[in-house]
Coordinates of C-alpha atoms in Angstrom, one line a residue:
X142 CA -189.2 -6.2 19.8
X143 CA -188.4 -7.0 23.4
X144 CA -187.7 -4.5 26.1
X145 CA -184.0 -5.3 26.2
X146 CA -183.7 -4.8 22.5
X147 CA -185.5 -1.5 22.7
X148 CA -183.2 -0.2 25.4
X149 CA -180.1 -1.4 23.5
X150 CA -181.2 0.4 20.4
X151 CA -182.0 3.6 22.3
X152 CA -178.5 3.8 23.8
X153 CA -176.9 3.0 20.5
X154 CA -178.6 6.1 19.0
X155 CA -177.8 8.4 21.9
X156 CA -174.4 10.2 21.9
X157 CA -173.1 10.2 25.4
X158 CA -170.8 13.2 26.0
X159 CA -168.0 13.0 28.6
X160 CA -167.8 15.9 31.0
X161 CA -165.3 18.6 30.0
X162 CA -162.0 18.3 31.8
X163 CA -161.5 20.8 34.6
X164 CA -158.4 22.9 34.6
X165 CA -156.5 23.1 37.8
X166 CA -155.1 26.6 38.5
X167 CA -154.4 29.1 41.3
X168 CA -157.4 30.9 42.7
X169 CA -155.5 34.2 42.2
X170 CA -155.1 33.6 38.5
X171 CA -158.8 32.9 37.6
X172 CA -160.7 35.4 35.5
X173 CA -164.1 36.5 36.7
X174 CA -166.2 39.5 36.9
X175 CA -164.2 40.6 39.9
X176 CA -160.8 40.3 38.3
X177 CA -161.6 41.2 34.6
X178 CA -160.2 44.7 35.0
X179 CA -157.2 43.7 37.0
X180 CA -154.5 44.5 34.5
X181 CA -151.0 43.1 35.2
X182 CA -147.7 42.9 33.4
X183 CA -144.6 40.8 33.6
X184 CA -142.1 43.6 33.5
X185 CA -138.7 43.4 35.2
X186 CA -138.1 45.1 38.5
X187 CA -135.9 47.8 36.9
X188 CA -138.6 48.6 34.3
X189 CA -141.1 49.1 37.1
X190 CA -138.7 51.2 39.2
X191 CA -137.6 53.4 36.3
X192 CA -141.2 54.5 35.6
X193 CA -142.1 55.1 39.2
X194 CA -138.9 56.0 41.0
X195 CA -139.2 59.8 40.8
X196 CA -142.9 60.0 41.8
X197 CA -142.6 57.5 44.6
X198 CA -139.6 59.1 46.2
X199 CA -141.1 62.6 46.1
X200 CA -144.4 61.5 47.4
X201 CA -142.8 59.6 50.3
X202 CA -140.8 62.7 51.2
X203 CA -143.9 64.8 51.2
X204 CA -145.7 62.2 53.4
X205 CA -142.8 62.4 55.9
X206 CA -142.9 66.2 55.9
X207 CA -146.7 66.5 56.4
X208 CA -147.6 63.4 58.5
X209 CA -146.6 63.0 62.1
X210 CA -147.1 59.3 61.8
X211 CA -144.7 59.0 58.9
X212 CA -142.1 61.1 60.7
X213 CA -142.4 59.0 63.8
X214 CA -142.0 55.8 61.7
X215 CA -138.6 57.2 60.5
X216 CA -137.6 58.0 64.0
X217 CA -138.6 54.5 65.2
X218 CA -136.6 52.8 62.4
X219 CA -133.5 54.8 63.1
X220 CA -133.8 54.2 66.9
X221 CA -134.3 50.5 66.5
X222 CA -131.6 49.9 63.8
X223 CA -128.9 52.3 64.9
X224 CA -129.8 53.7 68.3
X225 CA -127.0 55.7 69.7
X226 CA -124.7 54.3 67.1
X227 CA -123.4 50.8 66.1
X228 CA -120.3 50.3 68.3
X229 CA -116.9 49.1 67.0
X230 CA -114.8 46.5 68.9
X231 CA -111.3 45.5 67.7
X232 CA -110.6 41.7 67.7
X233 CA -106.9 41.5 67.0
X234 CA -105.4 38.4 68.5
X235 CA -101.9 37.7 69.8
X236 CA -99.4 36.0 67.5
X237 CA -99.2 33.1 70.0
X238 CA -102.2 31.6 71.6
X239 CA -105.8 32.5 70.8
X240 CA -106.2 35.4 73.2
X241 CA -107.0 39.0 72.2
X242 CA -104.2 41.5 72.2
X243 CA -105.8 44.0 74.6
X244 CA -103.2 46.9 74.3
X245 CA -103.4 46.9 70.5
X246 CA -107.2 46.6 70.5
X247 CA -107.5 49.5 72.9
X248 CA -105.3 51.6 70.8
X249 CA -107.3 50.8 67.6
X250 CA -110.5 51.6 69.4
X251 CA -109.2 54.9 70.7
X252 CA -108.1 56.0 67.2
X253 CA -111.4 54.8 65.8
X254 CA -113.3 56.9 68.3
X255 CA -111.2 59.9 67.4
X256 CA -111.8 59.5 63.7
X257 CA -115.6 59.2 64.1
X258 CA -115.8 62.9 65.1
X259 CA -117.7 65.0 62.6
X260 CA -114.7 67.1 61.6
X261 CA -112.8 64.0 60.5
X262 CA -115.2 61.4 59.2
X263 CA -117.7 63.7 57.4
X264 CA -116.5 65.7 54.3
X265 CA -118.8 68.6 55.3
X266 CA -117.7 68.3 58.9
X267 CA -121.3 68.3 60.3
X268 CA -122.1 64.7 61.1
X269 CA -120.3 62.3 63.5
X270 CA -120.3 58.7 62.5
X271 CA -123.4 57.7 64.5
X272 CA -125.2 60.7 62.9
X273 CA -124.2 59.4 59.5
X274 CA -125.6 55.9 60.4
X275 CA -128.9 57.4 61.5
X276 CA -129.2 59.6 58.4
X277 CA -128.4 56.6 56.1
X278 CA -131.1 54.4 57.5
X279 CA -133.7 57.2 57.5
X280 CA -132.9 58.0 53.9
X281 CA -133.1 54.4 52.8
X282 CA -136.6 54.1 54.4
X283 CA -137.9 57.4 53.1
X284 CA -136.2 57.6 49.6
X285 CA -135.6 53.9 49.1
X286 CA -131.8 54.3 48.9
X287 CA -128.8 56.4 49.9
X288 CA -125.2 56.6 48.7
X289 CA -121.9 57.1 50.5
X290 CA -118.8 58.2 48.6
X291 CA -115.5 57.2 50.1
X292 CA -113.1 60.1 49.8
X293 CA -109.5 59.2 50.4
X294 CA -108.5 62.5 51.7
X295 CA -107.8 64.0 55.2
X296 CA -110.0 66.8 56.5
X297 CA -109.3 69.2 59.3
X298 CA -105.9 67.6 60.1
X299 CA -107.2 64.1 60.4
X300 CA -104.4 61.5 60.7
X301 CA -106.4 59.1 58.5
X302 CA -106.8 60.0 54.8
X303 CA -110.4 58.9 54.7
X304 CA -113.8 60.7 54.9
X305 CA -117.4 60.0 53.9
X306 CA -119.7 62.0 51.7
X307 CA -123.4 61.3 52.1
X308 CA -125.2 61.7 48.8
X309 CA -129.0 61.8 48.3
X310 CA -130.4 59.4 45.7
X311 CA -131.4 62.4 43.5
X312 CA -127.8 63.0 42.6
X313 CA -127.6 59.6 40.9
X314 CA -128.7 60.3 37.4
X315 CA -131.6 57.9 36.9
X316 CA -132.2 59.4 33.4
X317 CA -128.9 58.1 32.1
X318 CA -129.5 54.7 30.4
X319 CA -127.8 53.0 27.6
X320 CA -124.4 51.4 26.6
X321 CA -120.9 52.5 27.3
X322 CA -119.2 52.5 23.9
X323 CA -115.7 51.8 25.2
X324 CA -116.6 48.7 27.3
X325 CA -120.0 47.6 26.1
X326 CA -121.3 47.8 29.7
X327 CA -124.9 48.7 30.3
X328 CA -126.0 51.7 32.2
X329 CA -129.2 51.5 34.2
X330 CA -130.6 54.6 35.9
X331 CA -127.1 56.0 36.4
X332 CA -125.3 52.8 37.4
X333 CA -122.8 51.2 35.0
X334 CA -123.0 47.3 35.2
X335 CA -120.8 44.6 33.7
X336 CA -122.1 41.4 32.1
X337 CA -122.6 39.9 35.5
X338 CA -124.7 42.8 36.7
X339 CA -121.9 44.0 39.0
X340 CA -121.7 47.8 39.5
X341 CA -118.7 49.2 37.7
X342 CA -119.3 52.9 38.2
X343 CA -121.9 55.5 39.3
X344 CA -122.8 58.6 37.4
X345 CA -123.6 61.6 39.6
X346 CA -125.0 65.0 38.8
X347 CA -122.8 67.9 39.7
X348 CA -125.6 69.4 41.9
X349 CA -128.9 68.3 43.4
X350 CA -131.5 68.7 40.6
X351 CA -133.9 70.3 43.1
X352 CA -131.4 72.9 44.3
X353 CA -132.2 75.3 41.5
X354 CA -133.3 78.0 43.8
X355 CA -129.8 78.7 44.9
X356 CA -128.1 79.0 41.5
X357 CA -128.6 81.1 38.4
X358 CA -126.1 79.1 36.3
X359 CA -126.7 76.4 33.7
X360 CA -129.4 73.9 34.6
X361 CA -128.1 70.6 35.9
X362 CA -129.7 68.7 33.0
X363 CA -127.0 70.1 30.7
X364 CA -124.0 69.8 33.0
X365 CA -121.6 66.9 32.6
X366 CA -122.0 63.9 34.9
X367 CA -119.3 62.7 37.2
X368 CA -118.2 59.1 36.8
X369 CA -117.2 57.6 40.1
X370 CA -115.7 54.0 40.3
X371 CA -117.9 51.5 42.2
X372 CA -115.1 50.8 44.7
X373 CA -115.5 54.4 46.0
X374 CA -119.3 54.2 46.5
X375 CA -121.5 52.4 49.0
X376 CA -125.0 52.1 47.6
X377 CA -127.5 51.2 50.3
X378 CA -131.0 49.9 49.5
X379 CA -133.2 46.9 50.2
X380 CA -133.2 44.3 47.4
X381 CA -136.7 42.9 46.9
X382 CA -136.4 41.2 43.5
X383 CA -133.5 39.6 41.6
X384 CA -131.8 42.0 39.2
X385 CA -132.8 45.1 41.1
X386 CA -130.5 48.1 40.5
X387 CA -132.2 51.0 42.4
X388 CA -134.0 51.1 45.7
X389 CA -137.7 51.8 46.3
X390 CA -139.2 53.8 49.2
X391 CA -140.5 51.8 52.1
X392 CA -143.6 53.9 52.0
X393 CA -144.5 52.7 48.5

């Protein structure tokens, strides 16, 4: 047998294995000894918020109470976002031409400035409009959200039948979840939503759940909720994922 025949016979008996194909993937998704115990889930944003909302909110508040750095962060946010108050400027134009109607605009701005006094714009009569703005942005950063109820009523002789009630996020009943039998709308953490995920109504507790030290009456858990239509409520929070219904503390 010649050399060529021997080589040909050797290769015919040897099974040549092709290299295994390499999977292309993101580095962050690879499993290794460093990531084997990294447990993750594909839950929705509302599912994650519902299980963490109470603890995150209360821990963030304690942090802001006990830490000078956290308190200063809230002050810096309010100072940079609101400052001395977001001003209002009327822009009514004349019927003819494209110029502003200065007399009318001046009158509107004077009436606006009068309404922004604490006794008129705030239901409790304690906060002027710029104070309300600062309180809202601080609450959104600390607690993740804040709510304003639009009360169509005059207070302290106000010529405008309108005032604002600032509500802490705790008053929105996050334990209320389910379906509304009459409409079929879904309720998520105290907010009634239609099929397009638009807020229809908000369900508020009659008192702050943490205000138990000032009352000896029935616990708030057993008192009826108040249903407020969505067009009477301004719900402020930072949306970070699609479908998000409630806000999360910025200190999370």
